């Protein structure tokens, strides 16, 4: 049996995670509100105006669950929500589904999604200080944004999680906009926290070889290829790989062509953050020796 569009809305359930997202949630919802059949917001007890804003959207189903980490929250939603549709769209509050992506999905569902297709992948358009960062190897970067219920889960990582999809996926041509920061202060605070998670994830990966994660496969799907590139990066000597990575992104991949926003982004995300991760890996390894 194939999955087809019903009426004006796609037979898709969107799940959005929130915590204090008053600046983002409205634009996120507006990008899908009239297009998908069901929307859940899983909120981690926001203390700003997020919940008040959600009241403007009467059909949105709001549930609250204490946040432990991204993977656990996502998988809790899959296991506990009464999801009406066979396909699940996973979004964060700072994501925006482009009209072209909605149209592309409608074409697939109007024709009927083949039984062997259990997911859809799309690239994100990173927006940083109002600029689309499309050079420096940062676009396209594919993520599994939709999967068939029962055939997907969030991988067990503390940072930079992808969705494990069982079976075949379609790679979409259109994108999801990702508003990655509201200010440089927020950006650096988040990446300082994320560098600790990434460092611990790397230590965990060395210990259990990536159980419950997207596999690093040179000839796999787009996410698996990306993970292969990430693990190849980690095969190079610590700290030296940071300089090589920044040179690759900023010079060889043309990041320097994106002006001041590109310089700031590629230096902070492609050098400072990566250097901080290596420093914290070194710190963790040396703590264990003491």
PDB file of C-alpha atoms in Angstrom:
ATOM      1  CA  UNK A   1       0.000   0.000   0.000  1.00  0.00           C
ATOM      2  CA  UNK A   2       1.366   3.414  -0.951  1.00  0.00           C
ATOM      3  CA  UNK A   3       1.011   6.632   1.052  1.00  0.00           C
ATOM      4  CA  UNK A   4      -0.877   9.425  -0.711  1.00  0.00           C
ATOM      5  CA  UNK A   5      -1.849  12.994   0.191  1.00  0.00           C
ATOM      6  CA  UNK A   6      -5.252  13.450   1.785  1.00  0.00           C
ATOM      7  CA  UNK A   7      -7.155  16.617   0.922  1.00  0.00           C
ATOM      8  CA  UNK A   8      -5.094  19.778   1.196  1.00  0.00           C
ATOM      9  CA  UNK A   9      -2.729  18.462   3.849  1.00  0.00           C
ATOM     10  CA  UNK A  10       0.083  15.967   3.655  1.00  0.00           C
ATOM     11  CA  UNK A  11      -0.375  12.753   5.690  1.00  0.00           C
ATOM     12  CA  UNK A  12       2.576  13.728   7.855  1.00  0.00           C
ATOM     13  CA  UNK A  13       2.903  14.363  11.596  1.00  0.00           C
ATOM     14  CA  UNK A  14       5.413  17.090  12.466  1.00  0.00           C
ATOM     15  CA  UNK A  15       7.181  16.966  15.838  1.00  0.00           C
ATOM     16  CA  UNK A  16       8.904  20.142  17.024  1.00  0.00           C
ATOM     17  CA  UNK A  17      11.026  20.386  20.178  1.00  0.00           C
ATOM     18  CA  UNK A  18      10.977  23.645  22.152  1.00  0.00           C
ATOM     19  CA  UNK A  19      12.463  25.305  25.186  1.00  0.00           C
ATOM     20  CA  UNK A  20      12.180  29.091  25.412  1.00  0.00           C
ATOM     21  CA  UNK A  21      11.727  29.501  21.654  1.00  0.00           C
ATOM     22  CA  UNK A  22       9.551  32.626  21.607  1.00  0.00           C
ATOM     23  CA  UNK A  23      11.756  34.132  18.879  1.00  0.00           C
ATOM     24  CA  UNK A  24      11.515  31.124  16.578  1.00  0.00           C
ATOM     25  CA  UNK A  25       8.435  29.008  17.081  1.00  0.00           C
ATOM     26  CA  UNK A  26       5.949  31.200  15.205  1.00  0.00           C
ATOM     27  CA  UNK A  27       7.950  31.275  11.966  1.00  0.00           C
ATOM     28  CA  UNK A  28       8.585  27.544  12.233  1.00  0.00           C
ATOM     29  CA  UNK A  29       4.892  26.754  12.630  1.00  0.00           C
ATOM     30  CA  UNK A  30       3.883  29.169   9.867  1.00  0.00           C
ATOM     31  CA  UNK A  31       6.113  27.234   7.458  1.00  0.00           C
ATOM     32  CA  UNK A  32       4.118  23.989   7.946  1.00  0.00           C
ATOM     33  CA  UNK A  33       0.807  24.854   9.643  1.00  0.00           C
ATOM     34  CA  UNK A  34      -1.397  24.627   6.537  1.00  0.00           C
ATOM     35  CA  UNK A  35       0.557  21.799   4.944  1.00  0.00           C
ATOM     36  CA  UNK A  36       0.789  18.831   7.309  1.00  0.00           C
ATOM     37  CA  UNK A  37      -2.004  16.820   8.879  1.00  0.00           C
ATOM     38  CA  UNK A  38      -0.808  16.883  12.481  1.00  0.00           C
ATOM     39  CA  UNK A  39       1.634  18.949  14.555  1.00  0.00           C
ATOM     40  CA  UNK A  40       3.039  18.143  17.986  1.00  0.00           C
ATOM     41  CA  UNK A  41       5.191  20.510  20.017  1.00  0.00           C
ATOM     42  CA  UNK A  42       7.157  18.759  22.737  1.00  0.00           C
ATOM     43  CA  UNK A  43       8.078  21.519  25.169  1.00  0.00           C
ATOM     44  CA  UNK A  44      10.624  21.272  27.975  1.00  0.00           C
ATOM     45  CA  UNK A  45       8.723  23.554  30.376  1.00  0.00           C
ATOM     46  CA  UNK A  46       9.486  26.884  28.698  1.00  0.00           C
ATOM     47  CA  UNK A  47       9.558  29.955  30.958  1.00  0.00           C
ATOM     48  CA  UNK A  48       9.275  32.608  28.229  1.00  0.00           C
ATOM     49  CA  UNK A  49       6.294  33.314  25.927  1.00  0.00           C
ATOM     50  CA  UNK A  50       6.588  30.107  23.896  1.00  0.00           C
ATOM     51  CA  UNK A  51       3.461  28.525  25.365  1.00  0.00           C
ATOM     52  CA  UNK A  52       1.439  31.734  24.929  1.00  0.00           C
ATOM     53  CA  UNK A  53       2.420  31.884  21.266  1.00  0.00           C
ATOM     54  CA  UNK A  54       1.386  28.266  20.768  1.00  0.00           C
ATOM     55  CA  UNK A  55      -2.166  29.166  21.824  1.00  0.00           C
ATOM     56  CA  UNK A  56      -2.479  31.066  18.523  1.00  0.00           C
ATOM     57  CA  UNK A  57      -2.370  27.697  16.743  1.00  0.00           C
ATOM     58  CA  UNK A  58      -5.419  25.770  17.991  1.00  0.00           C
ATOM     59  CA  UNK A  59      -4.709  22.553  16.110  1.00  0.00           C
ATOM     60  CA  UNK A  60      -1.172  22.215  17.464  1.00  0.00           C
ATOM     61  CA  UNK A  61      -0.923  19.551  20.169  1.00  0.00           C
ATOM     62  CA  UNK A  62       1.367  20.638  23.001  1.00  0.00           C
ATOM     63  CA  UNK A  63       2.892  18.136  25.420  1.00  0.00           C
ATOM     64  CA  UNK A  64       5.574  18.743  28.022  1.00  0.00           C
ATOM     65  CA  UNK A  65       8.423  16.488  29.002  1.00  0.00           C
ATOM     66  CA  UNK A  66      11.550  17.208  31.018  1.00  0.00           C
ATOM     67  CA  UNK A  67      14.605  17.506  28.768  1.00  0.00           C
ATOM     68  CA  UNK A  68      17.577  15.221  29.364  1.00  0.00           C
ATOM     69  CA  UNK A  69      19.204  15.379  25.952  1.00  0.00           C
ATOM     70  CA  UNK A  70      18.116  15.744  22.342  1.00  0.00           C
ATOM     71  CA  UNK A  71      18.221  12.046  21.478  1.00  0.00           C
ATOM     72  CA  UNK A  72      16.236  10.973  24.517  1.00  0.00           C
ATOM     73  CA  UNK A  73      13.633  13.690  23.952  1.00  0.00           C
ATOM     74  CA  UNK A  74      13.150  12.758  20.306  1.00  0.00           C
ATOM     75  CA  UNK A  75      12.879   9.052  20.997  1.00  0.00           C
ATOM     76  CA  UNK A  76      10.521   9.704  23.929  1.00  0.00           C
ATOM     77  CA  UNK A  77       8.220  11.529  21.508  1.00  0.00           C
ATOM     78  CA  UNK A  78       8.250   8.625  19.040  1.00  0.00           C
ATOM     79  CA  UNK A  79       7.409   6.147  21.798  1.00  0.00           C
ATOM     80  CA  UNK A  80       4.792   8.135  23.714  1.00  0.00           C
ATOM     81  CA  UNK A  81       2.852  10.433  21.375  1.00  0.00           C
ATOM     82  CA  UNK A  82      -0.341   9.200  19.718  1.00  0.00           C
ATOM     83  CA  UNK A  83       0.816   9.839  16.184  1.00  0.00           C
ATOM     84  CA  UNK A  84      -1.944   9.764  13.583  1.00  0.00           C
ATOM     85  CA  UNK A  85       0.109   9.512  10.384  1.00  0.00           C
ATOM     86  CA  UNK A  86       2.563   7.013   9.004  1.00  0.00           C
ATOM     87  CA  UNK A  87       5.259   9.596   8.267  1.00  0.00           C
ATOM     88  CA  UNK A  88       6.962  11.839  10.842  1.00  0.00           C
ATOM     89  CA  UNK A  89       8.626  15.180  10.075  1.00  0.00           C
ATOM     90  CA  UNK A  90      11.257  16.172  12.637  1.00  0.00           C
ATOM     91  CA  UNK A  91      11.944  19.871  13.137  1.00  0.00           C
ATOM     92  CA  UNK A  92      13.579  22.195  15.629  1.00  0.00           C
ATOM     93  CA  UNK A  93      12.022  25.560  16.378  1.00  0.00           C
ATOM     94  CA  UNK A  94      14.752  27.367  14.413  1.00  0.00           C
ATOM     95  CA  UNK A  95      13.938  25.414  11.248  1.00  0.00           C
ATOM     96  CA  UNK A  96      11.760  26.708   8.401  1.00  0.00           C
ATOM     97  CA  UNK A  97      10.329  24.393   5.738  1.00  0.00           C
ATOM     98  CA  UNK A  98      10.722  26.115   2.393  1.00  0.00           C
ATOM     99  CA  UNK A  99       7.652  26.355   0.119  1.00  0.00           C
ATOM    100  CA  UNK A 100       9.576  24.438  -2.542  1.00  0.00           C
ATOM    101  CA  UNK A 101      10.086  21.583  -0.099  1.00  0.00           C
ATOM    102  CA  UNK A 102       6.381  21.441   0.711  1.00  0.00           C
ATOM    103  CA  UNK A 103       5.580  21.360  -3.014  1.00  0.00           C
ATOM    104  CA  UNK A 104       8.136  18.635  -3.649  1.00  0.00           C
ATOM    105  CA  UNK A 105       6.731  16.481  -0.865  1.00  0.00           C
ATOM    106  CA  UNK A 106       3.226  16.971  -2.195  1.00  0.00           C
ATOM    107  CA  UNK A 107       4.322  15.651  -5.589  1.00  0.00           C
ATOM    108  CA  UNK A 108       5.647  12.474  -3.992  1.00  0.00           C
ATOM    109  CA  UNK A 109       2.585  11.920  -1.825  1.00  0.00           C
ATOM    110  CA  UNK A 110       0.168  12.724  -4.652  1.00  0.00           C
ATOM    111  CA  UNK A 111       1.787  10.005  -6.733  1.00  0.00           C
ATOM    112  CA  UNK A 112       1.964   7.671  -3.732  1.00  0.00           C
ATOM    113  CA  UNK A 113       5.104   6.941  -1.728  1.00  0.00           C
ATOM    114  CA  UNK A 114       6.391   3.466  -2.670  1.00  0.00           C
ATOM    115  CA  UNK A 115       6.301   0.838   0.059  1.00  0.00           C
ATOM    116  CA  UNK A 116      10.087   0.455   0.045  1.00  0.00           C
ATOM    117  CA  UNK A 117      10.623   4.157   0.839  1.00  0.00           C
ATOM    118  CA  UNK A 118      10.851   4.760   4.576  1.00  0.00           C
ATOM    119  CA  UNK A 119      12.418   8.210   4.668  1.00  0.00           C
ATOM    120  CA  UNK A 120      13.203  11.520   3.042  1.00  0.00           C
ATOM    121  CA  UNK A 121      16.471  13.441   3.284  1.00  0.00           C
ATOM    122  CA  UNK A 122      16.939  17.157   2.716  1.00  0.00           C
ATOM    123  CA  UNK A 123      19.801  19.577   3.044  1.00  0.00           C
ATOM    124  CA  UNK A 124      19.750  22.481   5.459  1.00  0.00           C
ATOM    125  CA  UNK A 125      20.428  26.074   4.437  1.00  0.00           C
ATOM    126  CA  UNK A 126      22.428  27.481   7.326  1.00  0.00           C
ATOM    127  CA  UNK A 127      21.536  31.119   7.998  1.00  0.00           C
ATOM    128  CA  UNK A 128      24.169  32.974  10.030  1.00  0.00           C
ATOM    129  CA  UNK A 129      23.925  36.696  10.813  1.00  0.00           C
ATOM    130  CA  UNK A 130      21.340  36.978   8.043  1.00  0.00           C
ATOM    131  CA  UNK A 131      23.495  35.276   5.392  1.00  0.00           C
ATOM    132  CA  UNK A 132      23.074  31.873   3.777  1.00  0.00           C
ATOM    133  CA  UNK A 133      26.347  30.000   4.291  1.00  0.00           C
ATOM    134  CA  UNK A 134      26.552  27.982   1.088  1.00  0.00           C
ATOM    135  CA  UNK A 135      30.319  27.740   0.576  1.00  0.00           C
ATOM    136  CA  UNK A 136      33.056  26.174   2.628  1.00  0.00           C
ATOM    137  CA  UNK A 137      31.633  22.676   2.209  1.00  0.00           C
ATOM    138  CA  UNK A 138      28.688  23.592   4.399  1.00  0.00           C
ATOM    139  CA  UNK A 139      26.059  23.066   1.703  1.00  0.00           C
ATOM    140  CA  UNK A 140      24.553  20.719   0.821  1.00  0.00           C
ATOM    141  CA  UNK A 141      24.585  18.760   4.104  1.00  0.00           C
ATOM    142  CA  UNK A 142      21.829  16.152   4.162  1.00  0.00           C
ATOM    143  CA  UNK A 143      19.728  15.087   7.126  1.00  0.00           C
ATOM    144  CA  UNK A 144      16.959  12.543   7.390  1.00  0.00           C
ATOM    145  CA  UNK A 145      14.069  14.883   8.120  1.00  0.00           C
ATOM    146  CA  UNK A 146      11.149  12.466   7.563  1.00  0.00           C
ATOM    147  CA  UNK A 147      10.753   8.768   8.240  1.00  0.00           C
ATOM    148  CA  UNK A 148       7.973   6.223   8.282  1.00  0.00           C
ATOM    149  CA  UNK A 149       6.629   5.569  11.784  1.00  0.00           C
ATOM    150  CA  UNK A 150       8.369   2.541  13.262  1.00  0.00           C
ATOM    151  CA  UNK A 151      11.287   2.759  10.832  1.00  0.00           C
ATOM    152  CA  UNK A 152      13.310   5.563  12.385  1.00  0.00           C
ATOM    153  CA  UNK A 153      14.806   6.853  15.585  1.00  0.00           C
ATOM    154  CA  UNK A 154      17.284   9.470  16.764  1.00  0.00           C
ATOM    155  CA  UNK A 155      20.799   8.119  17.082  1.00  0.00           C
ATOM    156  CA  UNK A 156      22.228   7.836  20.592  1.00  0.00           C
ATOM    157  CA  UNK A 157      24.638  10.769  20.519  1.00  0.00           C
ATOM    158  CA  UNK A 158      24.951  13.767  22.776  1.00  0.00           C
ATOM    159  CA  UNK A 159      25.647  16.216  19.919  1.00  0.00           C
ATOM    160  CA  UNK A 160      25.061  16.551  16.161  1.00  0.00           C
ATOM    161  CA  UNK A 161      22.476  13.790  16.100  1.00  0.00           C
ATOM    162  CA  UNK A 162      21.038  12.345  12.913  1.00  0.00           C
ATOM    163  CA  UNK A 163      18.079  10.038  12.437  1.00  0.00           C
ATOM    164  CA  UNK A 164      18.591   6.344  11.818  1.00  0.00           C
ATOM    165  CA  UNK A 165      16.245   5.269   9.029  1.00  0.00           C
ATOM    166  CA  UNK A 166      15.651   1.603   8.277  1.00  0.00           C
ATOM    167  CA  UNK A 167      15.279   1.026   4.550  1.00  0.00           C
ATOM    168  CA  UNK A 168      15.474   3.290   1.516  1.00  0.00           C
ATOM    169  CA  UNK A 169      15.185   7.065   1.504  1.00  0.00           C
ATOM    170  CA  UNK A 170      14.522   9.706  -1.148  1.00  0.00           C
ATOM    171  CA  UNK A 171      16.921  12.663  -1.356  1.00  0.00           C
ATOM    172  CA  UNK A 172      14.867  15.822  -1.830  1.00  0.00           C
ATOM    173  CA  UNK A 173      16.035  18.705  -3.993  1.00  0.00           C
ATOM    174  CA  UNK A 174      14.582  21.414  -1.754  1.00  0.00           C
ATOM    175  CA  UNK A 175      15.881  22.539   1.628  1.00  0.00           C
ATOM    176  CA  UNK A 176      15.089  23.310   5.237  1.00  0.00           C
ATOM    177  CA  UNK A 177      16.246  26.728   6.440  1.00  0.00           C
ATOM    178  CA  UNK A 178      18.240  26.527   9.681  1.00  0.00           C
ATOM    179  CA  UNK A 179      18.512  29.766  11.683  1.00  0.00           C
ATOM    180  CA  UNK A 180      21.488  28.722  13.746  1.00  0.00           C
ATOM    181  CA  UNK A 181      21.869  31.715  16.054  1.00  0.00           C
ATOM    182  CA  UNK A 182      20.244  34.919  17.243  1.00  0.00           C
ATOM    183  CA  UNK A 183      23.562  36.480  18.337  1.00  0.00           C
ATOM    184  CA  UNK A 184      27.266  35.721  18.574  1.00  0.00           C
ATOM    185  CA  UNK A 185      26.923  35.497  22.351  1.00  0.00           C
ATOM    186  CA  UNK A 186      24.341  32.730  22.052  1.00  0.00           C
ATOM    187  CA  UNK A 187      26.375  31.039  19.298  1.00  0.00           C
ATOM    188  CA  UNK A 188      29.574  30.864  21.370  1.00  0.00           C
ATOM    189  CA  UNK A 189      27.754  29.829  24.556  1.00  0.00           C
ATOM    190  CA  UNK A 190      26.025  26.958  22.745  1.00  0.00           C
ATOM    191  CA  UNK A 191      29.164  25.807  20.973  1.00  0.00           C
ATOM    192  CA  UNK A 192      31.138  25.840  24.210  1.00  0.00           C
ATOM    193  CA  UNK A 193      28.519  23.459  25.647  1.00  0.00           C
ATOM    194  CA  UNK A 194      28.387  21.407  22.448  1.00  0.00           C
ATOM    195  CA  UNK A 195      32.176  21.041  22.361  1.00  0.00           C
ATOM    196  CA  UNK A 196      31.979  19.168  25.682  1.00  0.00           C
ATOM    197  CA  UNK A 197      29.290  16.878  24.272  1.00  0.00           C
ATOM    198  CA  UNK A 198      31.218  16.281  21.045  1.00  0.00           C
ATOM    199  CA  UNK A 199      34.393  15.453  22.975  1.00  0.00           C
ATOM    200  CA  UNK A 200      32.554  12.954  25.171  1.00  0.00           C
ATOM    201  CA  UNK A 201      30.814  11.484  22.111  1.00  0.00           C
ATOM    202  CA  UNK A 202      34.205  10.877  20.500  1.00  0.00           C
ATOM    203  CA  UNK A 203      35.458   9.095  23.611  1.00  0.00           C
ATOM    204  CA  UNK A 204      32.253   7.022  23.693  1.00  0.00           C
ATOM    205  CA  UNK A 205      32.638   6.169  19.999  1.00  0.00           C
ATOM    206  CA  UNK A 206      36.135   4.859  20.604  1.00  0.00           C
ATOM    207  CA  UNK A 207      34.833   2.652  23.399  1.00  0.00           C
ATOM    208  CA  UNK A 208      31.757   1.119  21.748  1.00  0.00           C
ATOM    209  CA  UNK A 209      32.449   1.698  18.021  1.00  0.00           C
ATOM    210  CA  UNK A 210      29.294   3.680  17.391  1.00  0.00           C
ATOM    211  CA  UNK A 211      26.510   1.393  18.603  1.00  0.00           C
ATOM    212  CA  UNK A 212      23.101   2.965  18.001  1.00  0.00           C
ATOM    213  CA  UNK A 213      24.487   5.596  15.629  1.00  0.00           C
ATOM    214  CA  UNK A 214      24.567   6.444  11.961  1.00  0.00           C
ATOM    215  CA  UNK A 215      27.364   4.311  10.543  1.00  0.00           C
ATOM    216  CA  UNK A 216      30.427   5.779   8.834  1.00  0.00           C
ATOM    217  CA  UNK A 217      30.179   4.326   5.311  1.00  0.00           C
ATOM    218  CA  UNK A 218      32.093   5.673   2.326  1.00  0.00           C
ATOM    219  CA  UNK A 219      29.496   4.316  -0.129  1.00  0.00           C
ATOM    220  CA  UNK A 220      26.421   4.635   2.082  1.00  0.00           C
ATOM    221  CA  UNK A 221      23.577   7.142   1.982  1.00  0.00           C
ATOM    222  CA  UNK A 222      24.206  10.880   2.284  1.00  0.00           C
ATOM    223  CA  UNK A 223      24.215  10.836   6.100  1.00  0.00           C
ATOM    224  CA  UNK A 224      26.515   7.807   6.247  1.00  0.00           C
ATOM    225  CA  UNK A 225      28.940   9.435   3.797  1.00  0.00           C
ATOM    226  CA  UNK A 226      28.965  12.557   5.956  1.00  0.00           C
ATOM    227  CA  UNK A 227      29.690  10.481   9.054  1.00  0.00           C
ATOM    228  CA  UNK A 228      32.500   8.712   7.159  1.00  0.00           C
ATOM    229  CA  UNK A 229      34.055  12.107   6.401  1.00  0.00           C
ATOM    230  CA  UNK A 230      33.724  13.132  10.068  1.00  0.00           C
ATOM    231  CA  UNK A 231      35.450   9.980  11.312  1.00  0.00           C
ATOM    232  CA  UNK A 232      38.148  10.333   8.659  1.00  0.00           C
ATOM    233  CA  UNK A 233      38.757  13.818  10.064  1.00  0.00           C
ATOM    234  CA  UNK A 234      39.253  12.260  13.499  1.00  0.00           C
ATOM    235  CA  UNK A 235      41.844   9.848  12.067  1.00  0.00           C
ATOM    236  CA  UNK A 236      44.273  12.754  11.622  1.00  0.00           C
ATOM    237  CA  UNK A 237      46.490  13.969  14.502  1.00  0.00           C
ATOM    238  CA  UNK A 238      44.694  16.074  17.151  1.00  0.00           C
ATOM    239  CA  UNK A 239      45.005  19.857  16.780  1.00  0.00           C
ATOM    240  CA  UNK A 240      46.780  19.555  13.410  1.00  0.00           C
ATOM    241  CA  UNK A 241      43.494  18.369  11.882  1.00  0.00           C
ATOM    242  CA  UNK A 242      41.850  21.606  13.035  1.00  0.00           C
ATOM    243  CA  UNK A 243      44.241  23.749  10.978  1.00  0.00           C
ATOM    244  CA  UNK A 244      43.883  21.434   7.967  1.00  0.00           C
ATOM    245  CA  UNK A 245      40.075  21.480   8.262  1.00  0.00           C
ATOM    246  CA  UNK A 246      39.886  25.268   8.439  1.00  0.00           C
ATOM    247  CA  UNK A 247      42.238  25.627   5.449  1.00  0.00           C
ATOM    248  CA  UNK A 248      40.085  23.146   3.505  1.00  0.00           C
ATOM    249  CA  UNK A 249      36.851  24.971   4.324  1.00  0.00           C
ATOM    250  CA  UNK A 250      37.954  28.564   4.140  1.00  0.00           C
ATOM    251  CA  UNK A 251      40.439  28.436   1.262  1.00  0.00           C
ATOM    252  CA  UNK A 252      39.913  25.319  -0.844  1.00  0.00           C
ATOM    253  CA  UNK A 253      36.103  25.302  -0.505  1.00  0.00           C
ATOM    254  CA  UNK A 254      35.747  29.054  -0.948  1.00  0.00           C
ATOM    255  CA  UNK A 255      34.521  30.109   2.481  1.00  0.00           C
ATOM    256  CA  UNK A 256      36.544  33.331   2.102  1.00  0.00           C
ATOM    257  CA  UNK A 257      34.142  34.417  -0.649  1.00  0.00           C
ATOM    258  CA  UNK A 258      31.270  34.929   1.812  1.00  0.00           C
ATOM    259  CA  UNK A 259      32.419  38.222   3.277  1.00  0.00           C
ATOM    260  CA  UNK A 260      32.563  39.125   6.960  1.00  0.00           C
ATOM    261  CA  UNK A 261      29.679  36.826   8.042  1.00  0.00           C
ATOM    262  CA  UNK A 262      31.438  33.942   6.290  1.00  0.00           C
ATOM    263  CA  UNK A 263      34.755  34.765   7.939  1.00  0.00           C
ATOM    264  CA  UNK A 264      33.144  34.870  11.369  1.00  0.00           C
ATOM    265  CA  UNK A 265      31.178  31.676  10.812  1.00  0.00           C
ATOM    266  CA  UNK A 266      33.942  29.561   9.305  1.00  0.00           C
ATOM    267  CA  UNK A 267      36.497  30.692  11.889  1.00  0.00           C
ATOM    268  CA  UNK A 268      34.223  30.137  14.882  1.00  0.00           C
ATOM    269  CA  UNK A 269      32.518  26.956  13.680  1.00  0.00           C
ATOM    270  CA  UNK A 270      35.326  25.498  11.559  1.00  0.00           C
ATOM    271  CA  UNK A 271      38.354  26.404  13.687  1.00  0.00           C
ATOM    272  CA  UNK A 272      37.581  27.700  17.205  1.00  0.00           C
ATOM    273  CA  UNK A 273      34.892  25.087  17.881  1.00  0.00           C
ATOM    274  CA  UNK A 274      36.945  22.237  16.423  1.00  0.00           C
ATOM    275  CA  UNK A 275      40.038  23.339  18.398  1.00  0.00           C
ATOM    276  CA  UNK A 276      37.932  23.451  21.570  1.00  0.00           C
ATOM    277  CA  UNK A 277      36.655  19.920  20.903  1.00  0.00           C
ATOM    278  CA  UNK A 278      40.216  18.617  20.523  1.00  0.00           C
ATOM    279  CA  UNK A 279      41.291  20.433  23.684  1.00  0.00           C
ATOM    280  CA  UNK A 280      38.457  18.848  25.634  1.00  0.00           C
ATOM    281  CA  UNK A 281      39.242  15.392  24.189  1.00  0.00           C
ATOM    282  CA  UNK A 282      42.812  15.890  25.405  1.00  0.00           C
ATOM    283  CA  UNK A 283      41.516  17.005  28.793  1.00  0.00           C
ATOM    284  CA  UNK A 284      39.234  13.963  29.143  1.00  0.00           C
ATOM    285  CA  UNK A 285      41.985  11.525  28.202  1.00  0.00           C
ATOM    286  CA  UNK A 286      44.433  13.090  30.626  1.00  0.00           C
ATOM    287  CA  UNK A 287      41.885  13.085  33.454  1.00  0.00           C
ATOM    288  CA  UNK A 288      41.622   9.304  33.086  1.00  0.00           C
ATOM    289  CA  UNK A 289      45.410   8.943  33.422  1.00  0.00           C
ATOM    290  CA  UNK A 290      45.499  10.724  36.775  1.00  0.00           C
TER     291      UNK A 290
END
